[in-house]
Short mmCIF file of C-alpha atoms and ligand atoms in Angstrom, two decimals:
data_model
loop_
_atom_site.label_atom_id
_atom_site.label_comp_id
_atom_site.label_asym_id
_atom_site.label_seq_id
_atom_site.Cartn_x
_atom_site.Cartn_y
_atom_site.Cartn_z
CA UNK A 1 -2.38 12.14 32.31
CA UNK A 2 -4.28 8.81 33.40
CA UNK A 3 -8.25 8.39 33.56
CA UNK A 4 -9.89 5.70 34.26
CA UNK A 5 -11.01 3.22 31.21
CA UNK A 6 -13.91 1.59 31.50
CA UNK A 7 -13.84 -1.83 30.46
CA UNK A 8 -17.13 -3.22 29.06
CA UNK A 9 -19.45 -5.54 27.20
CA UNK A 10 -22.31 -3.34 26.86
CA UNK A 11 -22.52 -1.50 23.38
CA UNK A 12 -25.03 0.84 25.16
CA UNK A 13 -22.18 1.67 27.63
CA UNK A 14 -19.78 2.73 25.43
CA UNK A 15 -22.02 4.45 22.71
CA UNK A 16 -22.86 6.43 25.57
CA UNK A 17 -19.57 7.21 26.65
CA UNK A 18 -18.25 8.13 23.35
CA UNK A 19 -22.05 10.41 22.69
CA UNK A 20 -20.72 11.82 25.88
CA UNK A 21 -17.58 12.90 24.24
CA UNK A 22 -15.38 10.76 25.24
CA UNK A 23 -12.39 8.36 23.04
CA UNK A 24 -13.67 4.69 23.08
CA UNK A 25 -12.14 1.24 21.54
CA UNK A 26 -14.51 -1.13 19.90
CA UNK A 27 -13.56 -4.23 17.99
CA UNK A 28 -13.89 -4.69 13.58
CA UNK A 29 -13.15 -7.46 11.80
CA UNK A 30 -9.97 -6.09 10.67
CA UNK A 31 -8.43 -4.73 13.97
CA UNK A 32 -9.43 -3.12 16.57
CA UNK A 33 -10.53 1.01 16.32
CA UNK A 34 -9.94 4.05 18.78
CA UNK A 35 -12.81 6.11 18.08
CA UNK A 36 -13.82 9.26 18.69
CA UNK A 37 -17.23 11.01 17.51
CA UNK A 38 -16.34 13.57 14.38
CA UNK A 39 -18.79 16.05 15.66
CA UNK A 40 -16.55 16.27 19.07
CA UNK A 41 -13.17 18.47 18.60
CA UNK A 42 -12.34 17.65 22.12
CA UNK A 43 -12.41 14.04 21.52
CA UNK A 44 -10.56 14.11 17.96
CA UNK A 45 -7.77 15.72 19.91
CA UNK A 46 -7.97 13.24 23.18
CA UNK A 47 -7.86 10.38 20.63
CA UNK A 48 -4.42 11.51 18.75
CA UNK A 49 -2.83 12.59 22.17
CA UNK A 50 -3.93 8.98 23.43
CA UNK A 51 -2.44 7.18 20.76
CA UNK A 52 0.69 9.44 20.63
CA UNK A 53 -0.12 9.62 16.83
CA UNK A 54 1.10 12.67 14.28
CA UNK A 55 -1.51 15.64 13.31
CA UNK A 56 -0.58 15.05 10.01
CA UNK A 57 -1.91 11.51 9.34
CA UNK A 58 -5.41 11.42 8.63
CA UNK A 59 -8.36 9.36 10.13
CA UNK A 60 -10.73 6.45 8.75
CA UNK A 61 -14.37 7.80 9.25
CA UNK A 62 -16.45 4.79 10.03
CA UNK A 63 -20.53 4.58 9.54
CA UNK A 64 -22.72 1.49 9.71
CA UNK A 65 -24.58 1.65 7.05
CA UNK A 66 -24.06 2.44 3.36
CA UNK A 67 -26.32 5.43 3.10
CA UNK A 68 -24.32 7.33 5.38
CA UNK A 69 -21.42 7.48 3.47
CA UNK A 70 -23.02 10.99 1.94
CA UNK A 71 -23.32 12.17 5.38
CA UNK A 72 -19.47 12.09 4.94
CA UNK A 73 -18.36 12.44 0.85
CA UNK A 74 -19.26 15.18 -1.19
CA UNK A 75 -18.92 13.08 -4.80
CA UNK A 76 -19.07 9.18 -5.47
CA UNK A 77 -17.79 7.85 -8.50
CA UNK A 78 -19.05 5.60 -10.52
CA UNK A 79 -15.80 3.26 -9.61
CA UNK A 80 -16.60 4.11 -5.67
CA UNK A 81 -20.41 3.07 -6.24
CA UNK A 82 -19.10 0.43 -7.91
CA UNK A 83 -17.19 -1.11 -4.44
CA UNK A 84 -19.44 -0.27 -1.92
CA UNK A 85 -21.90 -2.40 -3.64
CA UNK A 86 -19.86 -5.45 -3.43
CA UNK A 87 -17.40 -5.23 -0.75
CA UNK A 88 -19.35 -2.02 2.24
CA UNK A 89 -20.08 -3.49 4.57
CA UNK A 90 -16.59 -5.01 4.66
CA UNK A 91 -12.39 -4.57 5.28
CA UNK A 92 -12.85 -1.78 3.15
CA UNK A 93 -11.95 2.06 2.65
CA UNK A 94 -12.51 4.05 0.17
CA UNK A 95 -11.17 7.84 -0.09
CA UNK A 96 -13.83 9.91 -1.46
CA UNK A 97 -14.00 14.01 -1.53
CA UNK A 98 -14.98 15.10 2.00
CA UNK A 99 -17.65 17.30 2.80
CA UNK A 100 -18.01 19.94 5.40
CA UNK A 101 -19.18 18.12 8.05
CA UNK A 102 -16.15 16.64 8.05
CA UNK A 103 -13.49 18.30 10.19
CA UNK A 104 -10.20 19.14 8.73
CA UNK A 105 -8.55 17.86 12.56
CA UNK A 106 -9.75 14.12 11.05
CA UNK A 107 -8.47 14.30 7.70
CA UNK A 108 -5.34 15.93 8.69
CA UNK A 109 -6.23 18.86 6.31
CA UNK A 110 -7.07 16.58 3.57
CA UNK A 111 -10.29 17.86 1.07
CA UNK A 112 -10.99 14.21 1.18
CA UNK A 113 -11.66 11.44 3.77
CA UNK A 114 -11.61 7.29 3.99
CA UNK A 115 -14.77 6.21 4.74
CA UNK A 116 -15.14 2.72 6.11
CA UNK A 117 -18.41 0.25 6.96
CA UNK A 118 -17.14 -2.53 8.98
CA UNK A 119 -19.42 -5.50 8.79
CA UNK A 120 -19.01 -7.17 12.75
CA UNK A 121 -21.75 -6.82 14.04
CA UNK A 122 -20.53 -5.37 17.04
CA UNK A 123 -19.27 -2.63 15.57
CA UNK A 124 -22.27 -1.58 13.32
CA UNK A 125 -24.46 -1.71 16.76
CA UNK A 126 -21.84 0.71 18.09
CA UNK A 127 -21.55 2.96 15.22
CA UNK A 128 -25.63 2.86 14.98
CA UNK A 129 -25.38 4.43 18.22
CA UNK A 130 -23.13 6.61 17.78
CA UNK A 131 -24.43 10.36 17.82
CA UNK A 132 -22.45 10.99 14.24
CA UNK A 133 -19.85 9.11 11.90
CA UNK A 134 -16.58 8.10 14.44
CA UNK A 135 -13.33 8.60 13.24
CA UNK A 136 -11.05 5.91 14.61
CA UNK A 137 -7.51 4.43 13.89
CA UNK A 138 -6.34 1.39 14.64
CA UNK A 139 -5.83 0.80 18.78
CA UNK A 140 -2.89 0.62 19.47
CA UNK A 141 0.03 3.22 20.28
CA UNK A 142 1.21 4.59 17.11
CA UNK A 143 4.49 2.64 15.67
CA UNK A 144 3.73 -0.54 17.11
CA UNK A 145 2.00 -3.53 15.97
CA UNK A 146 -1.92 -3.32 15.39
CA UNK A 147 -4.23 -4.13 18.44
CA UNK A 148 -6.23 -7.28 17.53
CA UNK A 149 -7.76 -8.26 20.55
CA UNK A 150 -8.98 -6.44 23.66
CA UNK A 151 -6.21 -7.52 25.94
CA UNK A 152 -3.89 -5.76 23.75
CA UNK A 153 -5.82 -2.48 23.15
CA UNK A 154 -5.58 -2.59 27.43
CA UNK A 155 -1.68 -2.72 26.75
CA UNK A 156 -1.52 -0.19 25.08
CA UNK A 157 -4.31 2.32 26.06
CA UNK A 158 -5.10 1.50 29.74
CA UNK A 159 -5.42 4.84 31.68
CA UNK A 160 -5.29 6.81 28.15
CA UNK A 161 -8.88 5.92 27.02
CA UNK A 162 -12.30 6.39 28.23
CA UNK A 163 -13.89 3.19 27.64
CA UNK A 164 -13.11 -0.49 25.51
CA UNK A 165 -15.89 -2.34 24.49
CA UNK A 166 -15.15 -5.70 24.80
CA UNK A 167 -15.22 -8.20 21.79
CA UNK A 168 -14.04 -10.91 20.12
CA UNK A 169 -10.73 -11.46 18.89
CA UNK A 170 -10.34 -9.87 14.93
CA UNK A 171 -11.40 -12.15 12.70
CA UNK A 172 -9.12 -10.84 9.74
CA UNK A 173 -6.31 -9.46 12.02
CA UNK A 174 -5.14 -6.52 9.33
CA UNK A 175 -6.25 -3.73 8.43
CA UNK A 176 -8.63 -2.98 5.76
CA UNK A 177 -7.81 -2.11 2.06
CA UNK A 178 -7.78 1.43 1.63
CA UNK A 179 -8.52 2.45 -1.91
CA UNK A 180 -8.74 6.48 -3.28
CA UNK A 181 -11.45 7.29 -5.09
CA UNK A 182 -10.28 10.58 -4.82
CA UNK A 183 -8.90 11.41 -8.52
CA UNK A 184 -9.64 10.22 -12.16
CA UNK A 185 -8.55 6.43 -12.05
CA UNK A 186 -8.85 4.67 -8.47
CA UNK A 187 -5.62 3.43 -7.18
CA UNK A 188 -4.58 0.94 -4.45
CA UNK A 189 -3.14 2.75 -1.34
CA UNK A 190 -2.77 -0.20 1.66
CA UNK A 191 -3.57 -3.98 0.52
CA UNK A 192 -5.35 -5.57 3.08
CA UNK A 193 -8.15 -8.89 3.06
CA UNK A 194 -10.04 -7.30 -0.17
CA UNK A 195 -7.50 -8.17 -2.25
CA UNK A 196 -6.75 -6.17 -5.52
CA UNK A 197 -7.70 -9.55 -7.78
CA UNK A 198 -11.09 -9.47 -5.78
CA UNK A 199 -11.09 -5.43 -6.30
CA UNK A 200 -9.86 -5.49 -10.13
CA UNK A 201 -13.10 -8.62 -11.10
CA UNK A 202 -15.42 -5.57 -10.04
CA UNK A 203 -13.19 -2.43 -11.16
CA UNK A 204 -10.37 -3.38 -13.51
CA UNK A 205 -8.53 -0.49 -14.15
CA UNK A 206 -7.39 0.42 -10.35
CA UNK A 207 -3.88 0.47 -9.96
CA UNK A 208 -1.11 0.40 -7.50
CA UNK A 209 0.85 2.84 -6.34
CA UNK A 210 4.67 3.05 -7.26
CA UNK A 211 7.27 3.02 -4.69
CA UNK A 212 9.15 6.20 -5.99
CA UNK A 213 5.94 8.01 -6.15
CA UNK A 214 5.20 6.93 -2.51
CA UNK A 215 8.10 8.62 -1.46
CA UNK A 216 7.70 11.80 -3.35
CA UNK A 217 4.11 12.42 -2.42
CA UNK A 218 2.34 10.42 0.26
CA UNK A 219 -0.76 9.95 -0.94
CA UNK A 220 -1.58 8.17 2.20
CA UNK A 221 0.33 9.86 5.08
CA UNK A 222 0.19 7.19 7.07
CA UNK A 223 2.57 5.45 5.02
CA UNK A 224 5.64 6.94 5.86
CA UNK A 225 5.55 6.31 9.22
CA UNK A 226 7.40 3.28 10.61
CA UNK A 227 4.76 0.56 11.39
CA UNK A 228 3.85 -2.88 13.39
CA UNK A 229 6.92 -3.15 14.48
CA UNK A 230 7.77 -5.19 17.59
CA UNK A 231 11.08 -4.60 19.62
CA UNK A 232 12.26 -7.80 18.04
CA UNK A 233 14.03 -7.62 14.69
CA UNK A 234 12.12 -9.41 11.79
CA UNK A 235 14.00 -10.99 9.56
CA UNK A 236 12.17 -11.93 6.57
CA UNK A 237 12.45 -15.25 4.25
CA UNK A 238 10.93 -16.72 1.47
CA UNK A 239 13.13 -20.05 1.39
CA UNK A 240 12.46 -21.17 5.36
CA UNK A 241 14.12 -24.59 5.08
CA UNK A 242 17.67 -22.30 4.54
CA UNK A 243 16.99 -20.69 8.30
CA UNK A 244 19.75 -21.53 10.36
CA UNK A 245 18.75 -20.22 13.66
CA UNK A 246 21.88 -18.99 16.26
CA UNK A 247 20.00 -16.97 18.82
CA UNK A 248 19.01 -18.49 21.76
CA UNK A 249 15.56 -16.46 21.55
CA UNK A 250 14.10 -16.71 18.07
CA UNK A 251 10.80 -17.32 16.85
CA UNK A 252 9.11 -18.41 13.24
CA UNK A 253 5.97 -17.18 12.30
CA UNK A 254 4.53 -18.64 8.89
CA UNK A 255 2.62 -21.61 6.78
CA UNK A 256 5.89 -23.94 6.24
CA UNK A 257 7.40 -25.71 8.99
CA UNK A 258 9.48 -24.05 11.36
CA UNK A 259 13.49 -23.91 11.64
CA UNK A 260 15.33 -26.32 14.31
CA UNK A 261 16.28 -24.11 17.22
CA UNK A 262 13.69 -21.57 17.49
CA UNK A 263 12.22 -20.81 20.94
CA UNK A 264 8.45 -19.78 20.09
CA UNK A 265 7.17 -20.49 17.05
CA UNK A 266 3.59 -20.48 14.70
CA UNK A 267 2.52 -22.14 12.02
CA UNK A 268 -0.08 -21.29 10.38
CA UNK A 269 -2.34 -23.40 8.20
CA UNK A 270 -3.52 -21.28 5.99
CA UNK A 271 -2.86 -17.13 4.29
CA UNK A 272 -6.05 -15.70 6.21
CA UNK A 273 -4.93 -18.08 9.74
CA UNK A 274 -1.55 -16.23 9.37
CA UNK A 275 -3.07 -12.79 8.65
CA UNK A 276 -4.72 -13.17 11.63
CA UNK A 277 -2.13 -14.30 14.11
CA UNK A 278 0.84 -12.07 12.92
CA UNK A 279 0.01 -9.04 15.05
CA UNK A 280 -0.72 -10.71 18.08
CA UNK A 281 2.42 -12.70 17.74
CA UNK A 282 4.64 -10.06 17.22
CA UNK A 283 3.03 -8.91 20.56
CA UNK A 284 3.37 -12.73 22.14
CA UNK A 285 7.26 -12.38 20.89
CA UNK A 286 7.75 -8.99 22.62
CA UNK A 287 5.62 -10.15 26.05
CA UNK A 288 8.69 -13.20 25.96
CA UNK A 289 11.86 -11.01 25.12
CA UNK A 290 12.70 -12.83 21.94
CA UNK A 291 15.08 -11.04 20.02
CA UNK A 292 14.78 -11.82 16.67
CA UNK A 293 11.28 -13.05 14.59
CA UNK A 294 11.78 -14.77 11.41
CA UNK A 295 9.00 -14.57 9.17
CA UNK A 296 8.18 -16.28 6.37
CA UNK A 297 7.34 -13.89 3.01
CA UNK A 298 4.31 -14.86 0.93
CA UNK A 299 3.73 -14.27 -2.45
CA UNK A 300 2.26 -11.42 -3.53
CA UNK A 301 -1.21 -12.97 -4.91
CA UNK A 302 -4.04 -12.64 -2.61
CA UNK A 303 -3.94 -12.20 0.69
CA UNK A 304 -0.29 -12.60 0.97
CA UNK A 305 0.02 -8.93 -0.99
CA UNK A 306 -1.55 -7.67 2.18
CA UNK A 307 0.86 -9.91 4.72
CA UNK A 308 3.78 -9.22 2.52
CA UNK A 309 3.31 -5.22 3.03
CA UNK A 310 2.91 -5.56 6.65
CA UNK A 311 6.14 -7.88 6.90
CA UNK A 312 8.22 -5.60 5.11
CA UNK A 313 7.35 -2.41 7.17
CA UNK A 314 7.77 -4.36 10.12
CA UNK A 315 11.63 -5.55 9.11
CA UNK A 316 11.62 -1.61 8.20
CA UNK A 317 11.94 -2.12 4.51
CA UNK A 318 8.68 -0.47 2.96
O1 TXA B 401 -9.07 -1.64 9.27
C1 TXA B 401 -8.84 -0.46 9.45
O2 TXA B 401 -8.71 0.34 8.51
C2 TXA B 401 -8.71 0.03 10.89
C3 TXA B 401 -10.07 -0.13 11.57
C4 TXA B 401 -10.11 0.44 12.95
O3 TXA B 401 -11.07 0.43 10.75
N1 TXA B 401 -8.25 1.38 10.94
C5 TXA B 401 -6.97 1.72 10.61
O4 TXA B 401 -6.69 3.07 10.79
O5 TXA B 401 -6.14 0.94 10.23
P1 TXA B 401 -5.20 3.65 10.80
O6 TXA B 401 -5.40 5.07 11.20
O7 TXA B 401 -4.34 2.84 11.65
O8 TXA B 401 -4.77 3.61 9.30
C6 TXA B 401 -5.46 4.42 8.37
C7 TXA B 401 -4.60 4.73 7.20
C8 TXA B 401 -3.44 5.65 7.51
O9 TXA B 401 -2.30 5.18 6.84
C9 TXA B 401 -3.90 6.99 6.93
O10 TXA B 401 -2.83 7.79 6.50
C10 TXA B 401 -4.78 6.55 5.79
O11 TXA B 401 -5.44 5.42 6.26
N2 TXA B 401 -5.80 7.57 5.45
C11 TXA B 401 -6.83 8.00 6.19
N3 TXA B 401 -7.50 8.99 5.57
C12 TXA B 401 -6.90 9.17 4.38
C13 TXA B 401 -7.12 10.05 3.27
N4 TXA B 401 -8.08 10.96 3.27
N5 TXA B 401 -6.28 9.96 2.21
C14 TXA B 401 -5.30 9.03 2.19
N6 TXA B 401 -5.04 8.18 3.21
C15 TXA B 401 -5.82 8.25 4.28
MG1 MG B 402 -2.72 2.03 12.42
#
């Protein structure tokens, strides 16, 4: 089924449209959200059709202001209260307990529910609008790389969506940190541009979650499903001076210089400059039939914990 989208700069516009029921992108400062109101079934169910995603991965509730989140949670911890007063408004979700107004259809039949309060400014004008909390995954058609600008929500979602506000490109470029509050001791479920040093100087004791027990027990469905992945293979290295390129269509994404011989290439100055341009590259690398993307792997400090978790889902190996 096609519709039209509307395409538009006016946050009026597309509060309207999404008050109206309808499944509307906006722009964050992570990546780019498909959102849907929570107190419209109809939409909920528009928005996972639209993005071809599975019933059984839950949605990120987003509100625009930190008072809302009990609109949403039924319990805060002390380690949740804790975060949202130093990193809400921000790349940041927290799993709390859900409460009722919270519709199973979001939280995949979760009792609990990530709540997020992006800080663009854009997006808190939209969600200020917005008749309730709206419930929105990343843009993009589910499996493939996240949508960080507008032009590639349109790729993706043209004809599928109601409306895409127009914005900026993301000024992060992943997605946020998602940490569960759920349970006794808060643990790290998706790393992202709060990064777990920044999260343990404010909460120590949150940990990450092991591989082994990823696999038994998804705490965070969304995990298990393949991710950002271009058509491209990505091929992954931490020593990019030993690169010896043989395609005739490869590109380099990363902060070291690139490899002789590769067709499209960035290098990025910095951890957050790479963050930023990965998704859209992968995109750039598809758009120009390259075949094969090798990517340089950061450390795991900082940021590049985040970067590092997105590269090795995209070469299929997380
Ligand atoms: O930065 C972001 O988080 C963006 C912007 C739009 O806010 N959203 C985003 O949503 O990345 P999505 O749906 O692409 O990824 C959300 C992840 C999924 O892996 C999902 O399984 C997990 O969050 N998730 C959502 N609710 C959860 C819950 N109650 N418990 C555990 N994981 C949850
Ligand atoms: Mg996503």
């Amino acid at each position: 089924m096609t519709m039209q989208t509307t395409l538009t700069d006016s946050v009026e516009e597309a509060a309207a449209l999404l008050n109206a029921g309808g499944v509307v992108a906006f722009p964050t400062e992570t990546v780019y959200g498909l959102g849907a109101a929570i107190c419209h079934p109809a939409a909920l169910l528009q928005l996972f059709r639209a993005k071809g995603r599975p019933a059984d991965n839950p949605l990120i509730v987003h509100i625009y202001r930190i008072e809302q989140v009990a609109e949403v949670a039924s319990a805060v911890s002390v380690q949740a209260a804790t975060l949202i007063e130093h990193f809400f408004p921000g790349p940041l979700t927290l799993v709390l307990k859900k409460n009722r107004s919270v519709p199973y259809s979001v939280t995949a039949g979760l009792e609990t529910v990530g709540v997020r309060c992006p800080a663009n400014p854009i997006a808190r004008e939209f969600l200020r609008l917005a008749c309730c909390p709206v419930a929105a995954p990343s843009a993009n058609r589910s499996g493939l790389p996240s949508a960080t600008s507008w032009e590639a929500v349109m790729e993706d979602l043209d004809g599928k969506i109601d409306c895409l506000l127009r914005g900026t490109p993301s000024a992060i470029g992943l997605e946020s940190t998602i940490v569960d509050c759920s349970g006794g001791r808060a643990v790290l479920l998706r790393a992202g541009a709060i990064t777990l040093e920044q999260l343990r100087a404010v909460v120590p004791e949150i940990t990450t979650i092991a591989v082994t027990e990823r696999e038994e027990r998804p705490k965070c469905p969304g995990l298990k499903y393949p991710h950002y992945a271009p058509r491209a293979a990505i091929l992954l290295s931490a020593a990019v001076e030993k690169i010896d390129i043989k395609e005739s269509s490869a590109a380099y994404i990363g902060i070291s210089e690139q490899p002789k011989g590769v067709a499209l290439f960035k290098v990025c100055s910095s951890l957050e400059e790479y963050g930023r341009e990965l998704f859209g590259f992968f995109r750039l690398c598809d758009a120009r039939n390259i075949s094969v993307i090798y990517c340089e792997l950061p450390s795991d400090e900082g940021l590049g914990r985040a970067i590092r978790d997105r590269l090795m889902r995209a070469a299929g190996l997380a």
